[in-house]
mmCIF file of C-alpha atoms and ligand atoms in Angstrom:
data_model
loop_
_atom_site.group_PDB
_atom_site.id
_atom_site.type_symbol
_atom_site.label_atom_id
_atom_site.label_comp_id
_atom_site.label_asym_id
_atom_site.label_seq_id
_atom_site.Cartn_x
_atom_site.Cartn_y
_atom_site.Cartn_z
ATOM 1 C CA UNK A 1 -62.069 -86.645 -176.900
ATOM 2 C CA UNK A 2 -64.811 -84.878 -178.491
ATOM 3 C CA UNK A 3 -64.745 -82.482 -181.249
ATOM 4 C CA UNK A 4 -65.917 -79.580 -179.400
ATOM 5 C CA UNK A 5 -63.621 -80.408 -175.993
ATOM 6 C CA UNK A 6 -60.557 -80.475 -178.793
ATOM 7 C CA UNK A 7 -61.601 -76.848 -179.995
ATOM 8 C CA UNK A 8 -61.889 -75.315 -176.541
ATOM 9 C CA UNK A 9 -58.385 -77.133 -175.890
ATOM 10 C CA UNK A 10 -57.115 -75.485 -179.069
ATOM 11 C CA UNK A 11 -58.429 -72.398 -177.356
ATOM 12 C CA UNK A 12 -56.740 -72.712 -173.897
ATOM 13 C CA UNK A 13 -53.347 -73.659 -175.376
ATOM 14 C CA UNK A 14 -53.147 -71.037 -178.224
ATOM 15 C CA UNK A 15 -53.346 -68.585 -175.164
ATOM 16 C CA UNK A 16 -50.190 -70.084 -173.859
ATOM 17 C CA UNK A 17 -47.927 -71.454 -176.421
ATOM 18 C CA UNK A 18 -48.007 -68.401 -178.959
ATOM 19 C CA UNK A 19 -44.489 -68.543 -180.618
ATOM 20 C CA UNK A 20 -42.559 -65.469 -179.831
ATOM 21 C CA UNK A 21 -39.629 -66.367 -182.615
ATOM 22 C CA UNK A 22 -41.054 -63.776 -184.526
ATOM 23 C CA UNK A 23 -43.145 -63.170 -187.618
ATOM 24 C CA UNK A 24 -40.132 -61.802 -189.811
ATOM 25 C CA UNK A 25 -41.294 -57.692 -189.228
ATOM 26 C CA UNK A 26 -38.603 -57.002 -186.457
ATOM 27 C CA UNK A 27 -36.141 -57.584 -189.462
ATOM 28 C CA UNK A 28 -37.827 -54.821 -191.239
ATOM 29 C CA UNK A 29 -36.939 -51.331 -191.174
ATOM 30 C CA UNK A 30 -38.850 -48.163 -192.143
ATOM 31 C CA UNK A 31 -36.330 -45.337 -193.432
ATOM 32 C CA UNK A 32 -37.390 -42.605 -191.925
ATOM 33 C CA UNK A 33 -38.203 -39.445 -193.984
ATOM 34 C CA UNK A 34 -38.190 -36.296 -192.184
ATOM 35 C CA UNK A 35 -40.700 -34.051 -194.029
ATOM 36 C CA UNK A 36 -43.870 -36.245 -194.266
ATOM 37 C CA UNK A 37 -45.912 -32.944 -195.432
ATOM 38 C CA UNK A 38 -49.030 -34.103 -194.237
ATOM 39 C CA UNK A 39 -51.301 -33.753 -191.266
ATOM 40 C CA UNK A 40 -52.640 -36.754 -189.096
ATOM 41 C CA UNK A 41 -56.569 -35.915 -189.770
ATOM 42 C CA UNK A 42 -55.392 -36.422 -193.557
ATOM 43 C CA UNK A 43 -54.637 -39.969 -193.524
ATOM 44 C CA UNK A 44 -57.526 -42.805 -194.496
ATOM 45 C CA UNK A 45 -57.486 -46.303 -193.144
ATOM 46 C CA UNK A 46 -59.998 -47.358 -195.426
ATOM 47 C CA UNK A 47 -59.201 -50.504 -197.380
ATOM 48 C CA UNK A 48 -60.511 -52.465 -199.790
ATOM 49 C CA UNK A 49 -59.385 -56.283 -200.117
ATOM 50 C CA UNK A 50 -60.585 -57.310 -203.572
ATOM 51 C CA UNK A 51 -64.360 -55.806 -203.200
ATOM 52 C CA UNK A 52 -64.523 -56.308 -200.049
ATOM 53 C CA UNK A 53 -64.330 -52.515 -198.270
ATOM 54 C CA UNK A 54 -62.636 -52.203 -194.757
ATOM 55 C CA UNK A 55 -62.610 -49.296 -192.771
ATOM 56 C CA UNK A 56 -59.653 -49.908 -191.302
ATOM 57 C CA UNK A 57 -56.824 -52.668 -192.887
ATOM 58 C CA UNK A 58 -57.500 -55.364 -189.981
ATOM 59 C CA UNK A 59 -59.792 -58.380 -190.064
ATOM 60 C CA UNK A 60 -60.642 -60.642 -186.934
ATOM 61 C CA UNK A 61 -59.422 -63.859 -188.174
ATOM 62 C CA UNK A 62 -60.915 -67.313 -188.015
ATOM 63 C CA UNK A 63 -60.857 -68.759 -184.515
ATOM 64 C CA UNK A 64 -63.441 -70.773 -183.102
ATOM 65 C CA UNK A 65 -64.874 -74.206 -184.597
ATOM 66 C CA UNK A 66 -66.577 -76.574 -182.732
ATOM 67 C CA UNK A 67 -69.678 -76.085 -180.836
ATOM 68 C CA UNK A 68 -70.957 -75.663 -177.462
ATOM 69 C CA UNK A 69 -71.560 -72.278 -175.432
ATOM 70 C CA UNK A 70 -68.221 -71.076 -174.761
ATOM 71 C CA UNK A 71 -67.845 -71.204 -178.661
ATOM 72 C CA UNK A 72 -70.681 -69.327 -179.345
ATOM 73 C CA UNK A 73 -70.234 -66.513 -176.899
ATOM 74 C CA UNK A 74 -66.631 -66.233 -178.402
ATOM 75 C CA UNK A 75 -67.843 -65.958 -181.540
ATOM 76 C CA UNK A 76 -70.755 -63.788 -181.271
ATOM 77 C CA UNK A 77 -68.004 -61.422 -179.715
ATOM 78 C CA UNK A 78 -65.866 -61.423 -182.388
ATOM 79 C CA UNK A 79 -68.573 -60.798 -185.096
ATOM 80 C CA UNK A 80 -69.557 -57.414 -182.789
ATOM 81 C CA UNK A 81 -66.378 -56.142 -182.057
ATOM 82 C CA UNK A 82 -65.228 -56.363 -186.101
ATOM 83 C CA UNK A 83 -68.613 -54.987 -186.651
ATOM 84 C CA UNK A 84 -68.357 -51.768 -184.319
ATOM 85 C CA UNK A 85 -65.158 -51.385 -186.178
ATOM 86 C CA UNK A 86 -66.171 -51.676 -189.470
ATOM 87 C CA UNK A 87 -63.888 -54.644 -190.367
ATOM 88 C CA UNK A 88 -64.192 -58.451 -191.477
ATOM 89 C CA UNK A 89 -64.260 -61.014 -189.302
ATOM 90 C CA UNK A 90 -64.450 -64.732 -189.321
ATOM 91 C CA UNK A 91 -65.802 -67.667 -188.236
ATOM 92 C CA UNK A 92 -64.134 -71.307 -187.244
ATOM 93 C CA UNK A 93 -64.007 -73.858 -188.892
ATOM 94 C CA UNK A 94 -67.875 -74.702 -189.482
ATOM 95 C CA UNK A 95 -67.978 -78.363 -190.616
ATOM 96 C CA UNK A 96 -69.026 -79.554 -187.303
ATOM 97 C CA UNK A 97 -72.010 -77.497 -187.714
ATOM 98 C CA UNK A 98 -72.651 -78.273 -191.481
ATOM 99 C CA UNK A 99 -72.406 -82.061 -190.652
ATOM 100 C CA UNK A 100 -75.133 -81.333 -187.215
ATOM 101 C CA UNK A 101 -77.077 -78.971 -187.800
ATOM 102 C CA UNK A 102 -77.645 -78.446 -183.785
ATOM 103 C CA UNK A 103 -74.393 -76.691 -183.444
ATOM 104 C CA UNK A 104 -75.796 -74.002 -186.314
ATOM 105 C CA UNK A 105 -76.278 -71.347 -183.939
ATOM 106 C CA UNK A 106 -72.633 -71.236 -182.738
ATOM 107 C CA UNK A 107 -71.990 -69.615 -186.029
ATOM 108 C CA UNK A 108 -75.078 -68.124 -187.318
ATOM 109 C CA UNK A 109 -74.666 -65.637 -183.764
ATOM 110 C CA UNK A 110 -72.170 -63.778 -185.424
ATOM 111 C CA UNK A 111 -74.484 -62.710 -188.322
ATOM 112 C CA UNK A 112 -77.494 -62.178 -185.422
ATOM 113 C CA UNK A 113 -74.704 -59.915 -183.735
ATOM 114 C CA UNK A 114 -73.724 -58.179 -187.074
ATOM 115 C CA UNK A 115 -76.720 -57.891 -189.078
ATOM 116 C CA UNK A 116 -74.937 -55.919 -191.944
ATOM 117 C CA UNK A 117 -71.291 -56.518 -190.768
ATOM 118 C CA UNK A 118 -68.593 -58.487 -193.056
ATOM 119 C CA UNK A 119 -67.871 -61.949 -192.280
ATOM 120 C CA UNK A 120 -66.227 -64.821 -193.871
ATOM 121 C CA UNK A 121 -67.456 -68.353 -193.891
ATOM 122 C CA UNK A 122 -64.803 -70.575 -193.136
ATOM 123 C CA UNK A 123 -64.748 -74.361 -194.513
ATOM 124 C CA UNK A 124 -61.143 -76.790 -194.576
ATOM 125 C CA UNK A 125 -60.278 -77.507 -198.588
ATOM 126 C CA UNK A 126 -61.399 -81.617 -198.137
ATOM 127 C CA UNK A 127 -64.683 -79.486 -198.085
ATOM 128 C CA UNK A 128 -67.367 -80.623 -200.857
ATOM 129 C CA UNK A 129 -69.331 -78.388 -202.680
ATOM 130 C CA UNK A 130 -72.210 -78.465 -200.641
ATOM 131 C CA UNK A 131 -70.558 -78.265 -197.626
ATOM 132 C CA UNK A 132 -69.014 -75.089 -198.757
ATOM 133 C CA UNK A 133 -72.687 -73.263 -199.700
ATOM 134 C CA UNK A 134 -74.155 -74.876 -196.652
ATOM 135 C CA UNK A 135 -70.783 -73.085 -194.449
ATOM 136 C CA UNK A 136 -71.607 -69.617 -196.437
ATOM 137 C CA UNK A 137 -75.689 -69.991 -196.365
ATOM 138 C CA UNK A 138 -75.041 -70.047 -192.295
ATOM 139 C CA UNK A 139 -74.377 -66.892 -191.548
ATOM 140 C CA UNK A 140 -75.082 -65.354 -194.969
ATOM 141 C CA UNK A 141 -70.964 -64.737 -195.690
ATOM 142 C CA UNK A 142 -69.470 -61.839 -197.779
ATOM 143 C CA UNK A 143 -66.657 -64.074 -198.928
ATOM 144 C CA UNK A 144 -65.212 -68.054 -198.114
ATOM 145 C CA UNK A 145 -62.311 -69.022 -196.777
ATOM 146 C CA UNK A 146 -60.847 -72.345 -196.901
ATOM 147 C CA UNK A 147 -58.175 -73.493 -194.822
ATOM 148 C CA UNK A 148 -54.952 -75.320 -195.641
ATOM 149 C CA UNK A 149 -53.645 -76.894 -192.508
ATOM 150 C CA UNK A 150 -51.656 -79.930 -193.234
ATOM 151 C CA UNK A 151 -49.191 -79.550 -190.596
ATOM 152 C CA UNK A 152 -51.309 -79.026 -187.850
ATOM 153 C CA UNK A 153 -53.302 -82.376 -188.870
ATOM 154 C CA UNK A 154 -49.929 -84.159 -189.092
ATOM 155 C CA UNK A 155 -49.256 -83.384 -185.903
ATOM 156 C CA UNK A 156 -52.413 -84.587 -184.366
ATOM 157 C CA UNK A 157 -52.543 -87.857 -183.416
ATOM 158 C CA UNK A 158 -56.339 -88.182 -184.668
ATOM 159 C CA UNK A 159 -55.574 -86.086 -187.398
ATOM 160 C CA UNK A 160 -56.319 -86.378 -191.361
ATOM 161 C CA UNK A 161 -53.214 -87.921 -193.251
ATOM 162 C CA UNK A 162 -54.959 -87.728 -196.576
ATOM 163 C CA UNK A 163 -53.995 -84.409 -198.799
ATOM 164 C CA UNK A 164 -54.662 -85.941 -202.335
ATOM 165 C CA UNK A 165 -57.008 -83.808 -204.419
ATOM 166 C CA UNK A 166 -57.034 -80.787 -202.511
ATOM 167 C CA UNK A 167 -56.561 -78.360 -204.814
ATOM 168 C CA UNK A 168 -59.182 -80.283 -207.300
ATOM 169 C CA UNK A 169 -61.329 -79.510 -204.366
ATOM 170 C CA UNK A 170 -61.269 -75.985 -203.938
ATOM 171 C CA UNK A 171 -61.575 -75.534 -207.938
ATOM 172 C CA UNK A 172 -64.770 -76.902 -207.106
ATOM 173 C CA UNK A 173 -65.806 -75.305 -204.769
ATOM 174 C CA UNK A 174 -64.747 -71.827 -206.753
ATOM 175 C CA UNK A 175 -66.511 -72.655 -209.722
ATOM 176 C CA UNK A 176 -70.012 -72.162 -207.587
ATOM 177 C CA UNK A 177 -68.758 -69.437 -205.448
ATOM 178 C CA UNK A 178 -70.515 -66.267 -206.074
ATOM 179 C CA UNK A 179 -68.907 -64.804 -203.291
ATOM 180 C CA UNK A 180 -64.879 -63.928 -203.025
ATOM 181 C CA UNK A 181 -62.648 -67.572 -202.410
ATOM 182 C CA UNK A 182 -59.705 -66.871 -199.706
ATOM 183 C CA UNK A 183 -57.254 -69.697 -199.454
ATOM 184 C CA UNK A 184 -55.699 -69.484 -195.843
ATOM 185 C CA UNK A 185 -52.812 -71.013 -194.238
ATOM 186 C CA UNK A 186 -53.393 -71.496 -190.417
ATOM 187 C CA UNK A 187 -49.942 -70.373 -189.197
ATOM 188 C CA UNK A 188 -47.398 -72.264 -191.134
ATOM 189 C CA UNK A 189 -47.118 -70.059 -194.374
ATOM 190 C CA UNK A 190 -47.626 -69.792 -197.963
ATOM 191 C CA UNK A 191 -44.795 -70.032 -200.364
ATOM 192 C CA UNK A 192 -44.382 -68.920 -203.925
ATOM 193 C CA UNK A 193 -45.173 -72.278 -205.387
ATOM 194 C CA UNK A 194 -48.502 -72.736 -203.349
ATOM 195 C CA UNK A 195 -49.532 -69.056 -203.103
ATOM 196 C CA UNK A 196 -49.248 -69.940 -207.289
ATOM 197 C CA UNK A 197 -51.269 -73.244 -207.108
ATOM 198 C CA UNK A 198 -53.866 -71.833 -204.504
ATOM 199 C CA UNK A 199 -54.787 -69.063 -207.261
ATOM 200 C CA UNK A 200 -54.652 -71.634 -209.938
ATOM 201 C CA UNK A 201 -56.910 -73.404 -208.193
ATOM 202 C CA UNK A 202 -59.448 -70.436 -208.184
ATOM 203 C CA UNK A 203 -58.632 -68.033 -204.800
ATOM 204 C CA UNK A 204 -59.370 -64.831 -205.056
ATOM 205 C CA UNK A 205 -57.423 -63.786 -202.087
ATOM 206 C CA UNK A 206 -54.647 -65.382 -200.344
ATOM 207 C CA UNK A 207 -54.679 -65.031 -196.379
ATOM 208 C CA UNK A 208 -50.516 -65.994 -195.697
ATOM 209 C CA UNK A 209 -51.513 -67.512 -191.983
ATOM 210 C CA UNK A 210 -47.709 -67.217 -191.277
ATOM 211 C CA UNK A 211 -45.677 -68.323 -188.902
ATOM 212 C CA UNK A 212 -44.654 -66.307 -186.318
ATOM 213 C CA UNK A 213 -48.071 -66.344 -183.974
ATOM 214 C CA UNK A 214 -50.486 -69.027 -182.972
ATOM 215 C CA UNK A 215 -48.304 -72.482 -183.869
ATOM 216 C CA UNK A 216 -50.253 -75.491 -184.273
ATOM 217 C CA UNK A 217 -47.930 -77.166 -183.585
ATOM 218 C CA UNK A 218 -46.936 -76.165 -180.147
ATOM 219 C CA UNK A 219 -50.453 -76.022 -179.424
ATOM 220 C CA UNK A 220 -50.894 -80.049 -180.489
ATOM 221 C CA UNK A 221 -47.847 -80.788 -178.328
ATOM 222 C CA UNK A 222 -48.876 -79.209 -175.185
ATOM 223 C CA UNK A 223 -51.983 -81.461 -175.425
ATOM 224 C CA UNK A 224 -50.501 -84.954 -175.971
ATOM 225 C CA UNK A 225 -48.045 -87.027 -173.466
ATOM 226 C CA UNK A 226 -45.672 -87.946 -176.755
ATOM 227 C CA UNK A 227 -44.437 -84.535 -178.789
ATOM 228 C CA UNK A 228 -43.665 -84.523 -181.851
ATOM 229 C CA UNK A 229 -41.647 -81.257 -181.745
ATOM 230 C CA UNK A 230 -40.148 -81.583 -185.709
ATOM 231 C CA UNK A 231 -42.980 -79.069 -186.264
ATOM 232 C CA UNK A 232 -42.713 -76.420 -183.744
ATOM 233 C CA UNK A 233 -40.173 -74.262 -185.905
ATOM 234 C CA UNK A 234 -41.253 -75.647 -189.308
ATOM 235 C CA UNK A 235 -43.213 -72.716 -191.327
ATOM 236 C CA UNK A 236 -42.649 -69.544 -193.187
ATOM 237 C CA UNK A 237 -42.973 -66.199 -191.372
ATOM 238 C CA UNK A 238 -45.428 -63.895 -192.325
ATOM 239 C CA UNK A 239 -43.001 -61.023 -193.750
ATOM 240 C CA UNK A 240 -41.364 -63.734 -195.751
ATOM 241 C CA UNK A 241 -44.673 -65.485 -196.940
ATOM 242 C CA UNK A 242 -46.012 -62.053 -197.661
ATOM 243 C CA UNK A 243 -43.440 -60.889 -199.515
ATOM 244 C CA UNK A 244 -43.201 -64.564 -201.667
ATOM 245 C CA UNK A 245 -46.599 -64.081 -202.397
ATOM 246 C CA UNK A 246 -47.005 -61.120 -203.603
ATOM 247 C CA UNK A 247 -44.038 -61.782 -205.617
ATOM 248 C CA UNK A 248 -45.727 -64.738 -207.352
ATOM 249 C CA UNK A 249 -49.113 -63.862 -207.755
ATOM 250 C CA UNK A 250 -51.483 -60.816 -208.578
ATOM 251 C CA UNK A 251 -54.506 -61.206 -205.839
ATOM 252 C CA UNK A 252 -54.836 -59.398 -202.434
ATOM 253 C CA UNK A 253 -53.139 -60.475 -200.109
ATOM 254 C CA UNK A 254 -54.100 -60.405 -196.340
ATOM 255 C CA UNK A 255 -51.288 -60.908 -193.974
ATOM 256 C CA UNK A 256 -51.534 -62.781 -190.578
ATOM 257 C CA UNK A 257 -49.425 -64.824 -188.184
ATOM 258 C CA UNK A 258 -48.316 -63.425 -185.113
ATOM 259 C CA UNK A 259 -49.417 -59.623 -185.936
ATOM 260 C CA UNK A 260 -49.862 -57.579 -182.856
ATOM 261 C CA UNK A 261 -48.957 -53.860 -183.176
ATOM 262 C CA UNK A 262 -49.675 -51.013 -185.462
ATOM 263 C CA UNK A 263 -45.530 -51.650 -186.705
ATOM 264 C CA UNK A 264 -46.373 -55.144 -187.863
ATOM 265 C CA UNK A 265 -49.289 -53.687 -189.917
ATOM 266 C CA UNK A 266 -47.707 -50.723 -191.206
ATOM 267 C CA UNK A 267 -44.811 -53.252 -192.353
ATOM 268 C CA UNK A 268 -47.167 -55.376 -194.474
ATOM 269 C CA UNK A 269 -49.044 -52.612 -196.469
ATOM 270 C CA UNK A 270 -45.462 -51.324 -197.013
ATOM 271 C CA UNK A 271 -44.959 -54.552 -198.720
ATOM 272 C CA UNK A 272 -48.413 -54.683 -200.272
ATOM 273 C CA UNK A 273 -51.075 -56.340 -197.941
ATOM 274 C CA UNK A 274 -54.051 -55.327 -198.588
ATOM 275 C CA UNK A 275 -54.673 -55.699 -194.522
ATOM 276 C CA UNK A 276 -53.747 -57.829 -191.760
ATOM 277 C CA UNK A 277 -55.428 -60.731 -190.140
ATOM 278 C CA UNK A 278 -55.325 -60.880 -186.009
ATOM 279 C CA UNK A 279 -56.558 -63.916 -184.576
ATOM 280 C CA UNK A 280 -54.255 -65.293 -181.688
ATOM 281 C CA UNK A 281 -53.833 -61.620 -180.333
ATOM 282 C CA UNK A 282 -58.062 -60.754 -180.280
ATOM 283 C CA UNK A 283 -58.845 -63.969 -178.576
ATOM 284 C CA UNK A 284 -56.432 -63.687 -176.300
ATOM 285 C CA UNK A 285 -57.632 -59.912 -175.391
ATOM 286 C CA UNK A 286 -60.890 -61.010 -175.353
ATOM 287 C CA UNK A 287 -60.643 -63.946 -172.522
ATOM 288 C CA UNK A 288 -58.484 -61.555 -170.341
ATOM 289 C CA UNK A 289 -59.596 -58.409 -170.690
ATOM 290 C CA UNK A 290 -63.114 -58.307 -172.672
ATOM 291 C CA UNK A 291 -65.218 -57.069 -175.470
ATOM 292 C CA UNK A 292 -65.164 -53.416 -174.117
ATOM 293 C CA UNK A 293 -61.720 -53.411 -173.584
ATOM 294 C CA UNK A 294 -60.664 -55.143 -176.501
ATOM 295 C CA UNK A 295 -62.471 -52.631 -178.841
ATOM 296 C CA UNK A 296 -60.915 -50.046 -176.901
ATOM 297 C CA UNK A 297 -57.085 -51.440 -177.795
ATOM 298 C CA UNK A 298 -57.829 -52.229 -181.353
ATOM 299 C CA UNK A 299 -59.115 -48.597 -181.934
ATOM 300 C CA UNK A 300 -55.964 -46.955 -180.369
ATOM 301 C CA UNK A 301 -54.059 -49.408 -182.872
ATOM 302 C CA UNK A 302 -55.951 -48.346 -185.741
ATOM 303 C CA UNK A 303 -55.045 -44.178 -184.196
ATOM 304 C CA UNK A 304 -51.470 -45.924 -184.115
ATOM 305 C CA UNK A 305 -51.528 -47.110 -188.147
ATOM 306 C CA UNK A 306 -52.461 -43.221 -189.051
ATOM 307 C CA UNK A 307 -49.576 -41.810 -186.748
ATOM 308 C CA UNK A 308 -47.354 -44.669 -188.386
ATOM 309 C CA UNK A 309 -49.200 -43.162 -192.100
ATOM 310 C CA UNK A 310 -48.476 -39.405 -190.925
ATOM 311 C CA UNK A 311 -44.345 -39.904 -190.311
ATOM 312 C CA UNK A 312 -44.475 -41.810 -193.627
ATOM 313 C CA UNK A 313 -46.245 -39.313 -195.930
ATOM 314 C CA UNK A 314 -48.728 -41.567 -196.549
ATOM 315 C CA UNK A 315 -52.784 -40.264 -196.797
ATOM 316 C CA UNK A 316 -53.639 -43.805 -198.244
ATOM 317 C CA UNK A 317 -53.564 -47.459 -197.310
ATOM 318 C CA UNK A 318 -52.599 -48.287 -200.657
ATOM 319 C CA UNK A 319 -50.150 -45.446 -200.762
ATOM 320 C CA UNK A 320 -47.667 -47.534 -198.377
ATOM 321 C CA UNK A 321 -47.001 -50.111 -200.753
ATOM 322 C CA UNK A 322 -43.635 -49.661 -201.572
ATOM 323 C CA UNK A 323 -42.356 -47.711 -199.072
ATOM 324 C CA UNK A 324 -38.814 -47.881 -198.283
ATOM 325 C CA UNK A 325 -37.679 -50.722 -196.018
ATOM 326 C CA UNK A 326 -34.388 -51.788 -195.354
ATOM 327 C CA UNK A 327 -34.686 -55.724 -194.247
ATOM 328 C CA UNK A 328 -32.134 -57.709 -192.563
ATOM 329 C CA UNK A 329 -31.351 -60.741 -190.711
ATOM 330 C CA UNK A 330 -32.839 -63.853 -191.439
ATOM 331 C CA UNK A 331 -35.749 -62.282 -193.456
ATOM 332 C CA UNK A 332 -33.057 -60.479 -195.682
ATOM 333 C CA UNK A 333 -31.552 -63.755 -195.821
ATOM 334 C CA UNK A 334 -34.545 -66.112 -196.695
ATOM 335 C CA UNK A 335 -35.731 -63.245 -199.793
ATOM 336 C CA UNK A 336 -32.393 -63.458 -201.024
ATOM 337 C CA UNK A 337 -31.826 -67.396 -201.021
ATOM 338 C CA UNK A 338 -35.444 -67.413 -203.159
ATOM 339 C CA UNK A 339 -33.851 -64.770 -205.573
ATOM 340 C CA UNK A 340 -36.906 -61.974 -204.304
ATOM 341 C CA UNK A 341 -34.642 -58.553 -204.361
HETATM 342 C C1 FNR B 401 -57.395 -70.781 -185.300
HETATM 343 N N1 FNR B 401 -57.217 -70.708 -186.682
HETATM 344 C C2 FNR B 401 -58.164 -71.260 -187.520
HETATM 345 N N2 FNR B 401 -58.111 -71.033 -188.854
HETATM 346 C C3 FNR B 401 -59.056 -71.525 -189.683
HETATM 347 O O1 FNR B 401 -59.004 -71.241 -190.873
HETATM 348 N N3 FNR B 401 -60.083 -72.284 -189.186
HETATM 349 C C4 FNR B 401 -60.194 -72.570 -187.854
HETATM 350 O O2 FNR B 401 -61.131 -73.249 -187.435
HETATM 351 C C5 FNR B 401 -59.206 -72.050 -186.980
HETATM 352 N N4 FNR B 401 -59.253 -72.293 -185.632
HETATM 353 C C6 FNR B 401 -58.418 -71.607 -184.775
HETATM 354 C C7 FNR B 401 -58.598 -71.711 -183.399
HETATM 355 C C8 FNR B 401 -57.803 -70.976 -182.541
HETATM 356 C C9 FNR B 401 -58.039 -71.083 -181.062
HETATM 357 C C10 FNR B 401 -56.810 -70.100 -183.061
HETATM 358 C C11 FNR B 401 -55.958 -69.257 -182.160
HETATM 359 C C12 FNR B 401 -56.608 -70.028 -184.420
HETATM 360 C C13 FNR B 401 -56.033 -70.067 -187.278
HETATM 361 C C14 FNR B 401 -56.138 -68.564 -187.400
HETATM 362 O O3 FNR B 401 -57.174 -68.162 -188.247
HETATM 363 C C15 FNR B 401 -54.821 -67.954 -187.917
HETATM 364 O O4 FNR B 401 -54.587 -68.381 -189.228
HETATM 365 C C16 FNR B 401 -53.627 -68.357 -187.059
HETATM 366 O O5 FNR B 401 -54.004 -68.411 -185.706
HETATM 367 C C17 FNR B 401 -52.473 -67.392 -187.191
HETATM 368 O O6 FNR B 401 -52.846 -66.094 -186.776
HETATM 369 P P1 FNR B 401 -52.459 -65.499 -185.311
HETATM 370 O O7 FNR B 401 -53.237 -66.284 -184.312
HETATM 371 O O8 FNR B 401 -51.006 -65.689 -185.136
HETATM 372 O O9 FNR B 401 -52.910 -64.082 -185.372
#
């Protein structure tokens, strides 16, 4: 199977096999304050993730490597809608493209359909240095991410089984970044220890990639005869890997895995995202309903974060963090196990 026939697989099953066992928010609770003492037109949804300025605290997350047509209209779709809406957006995996440079113009489309938009570059960490500028050169980036998926090439048949060095890797990488490094998970979570050894390592921003959405794992076993379902529930969910990152380290933090409403956003800046990532969710919207449509949800989401803002009191983004949860159930549990109060 080729590279490109394994992406737009990756594409057809994520639609279908998106893990409902929740990302960790249901178990969170807003207390509800009664007197918020300020009006809706008040509130700002501007955010700023490191230096990188938002208008609202979203970011279309990275979705389609590969090559091929289908790829590039996806991702020429993406980079428009985050660009009428002000918001990052980024690109698939791009080594395919860095290694033949034919497939360039899957990716560089995005920065043809956002001329002055925000859009991450988007590289795995066995990535060398080279490969990395080439990836951000492509479609002239804002910031890199690299990806950390070991579970979903464990569970690939043809997948890498070497991991040695990674972090080496991305210090590499970092030291001839002049752009901002994100470190992403790709649904499976980051804990305290590697949210720690991903900033060691030089991130500037950690992306949690929790689980709780899109699962790799699911989406590898609906393409193969033999599963290997060991991985299906493995992974952190994103309240949990939010909240264990922020606990251990002192970088923005973007939250994604399996976030779909207004609620699930509002819950992470509460616990101090500095926005949320959507990728699952968009594409999904995208191949169903279209661009037009699409933009048309994600607005009345982002009208949705200011009503959430309004009950709370809150004019800011950054004014959620903080704001009284009560959290329960197996999130509750998990925080308290890992001694996080
Ligand atoms: C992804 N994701 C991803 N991530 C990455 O860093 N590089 C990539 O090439 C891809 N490819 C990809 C393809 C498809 C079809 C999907 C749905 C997702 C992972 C993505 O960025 C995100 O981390 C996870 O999907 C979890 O977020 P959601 O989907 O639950 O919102």
């Amino acid at each position: 199977m080729t590279r490109e026939q394994r992406k737009l697989d990756h594409i057809r099953h994520a639609l279908t096999t998106a893990d409902t066992s929740g990302n960790g928010f249901r178990d969170m609770q807003f207390i509800h304050q009664c007197f918020p003492e300020i009006n809706v037109e008040q509130t700002n949804v501007e955010t700023m993730i490191g230096p990188i300025k938002s208008a609202a605290p979203i970011m279309i997350n990275a979705m389609t490597g590969g090559g091929g047509q289908r790829t590039k209209e996806i991702n020429g779709a993406i980079a428009e809608l985050a660009a009428n809406l002000g918001v990052p957006a980024a690109c698939g995996s791009q080594m395919a493209a860095v290694k033949d440079s034919s497939q360039q113009d899957t990716f560089s489309v995005m920065r043809e359909r956002s001329p002055y938009g925000i859009l991450f570059a988007n590289i795995g960490a066995e990535a060398a240095v080279d490969e990395a500028a080439a990836a951000v050169n492509m479609i002239q980036a804002n910031a890199l991410q690299i990806h950390i998926n070991p579970i979903q090439e464990l569970v690939m048949p043809e997948g890498d089984r070497h991991f040695n060095g990674l972090l080496e890797k991305i210090a590499a990488v970092k030291k001839e970044l002049e752009i901002p490094l994100i470190v992403k998970e790709v649904g499976f979570g980051m804990s305290m220890e590697s949210a720690k050894l991903a900033v060691e390592a030089g991130a500037d921003i950690i992306d949690t990639g929790g689980h709780g959405g899109t699962n790799f794992s699911a989406v590898e076993n609906s393409r193969r005869q033999n599963e290997l379902s060991m991985f299906d529930s493995w992974g952190i969910p994103t309240a949990v890997s939010l909240i264990e990152t922020k606990q251990s380290v002192d970088v923005p933090v973007i939250a994604s895995g399996g976030i779909r409403t207004a609620d699930d956003i509002l819950k992470s800046l509460s616990c101090g995202a500095a926005a949320c990532g959507m990728a699952g969710a968009v594409l999904k919207n995208l191949q169903e309903k279209g661009l037009e449509k699409t933009a048309q949800e994600m607005n009345d989401m982002i009208e949705y974060i200011r009503l959430g803002m309004t009950a709370l009191g809150k004019k800011r983004v950054k004014d959620l963090t903080g704001s009284p949860v009560i959290i329960s159930g197996s999130t509750g549990l998990w925080l308290k196990e890992r001694g996080i109060s």
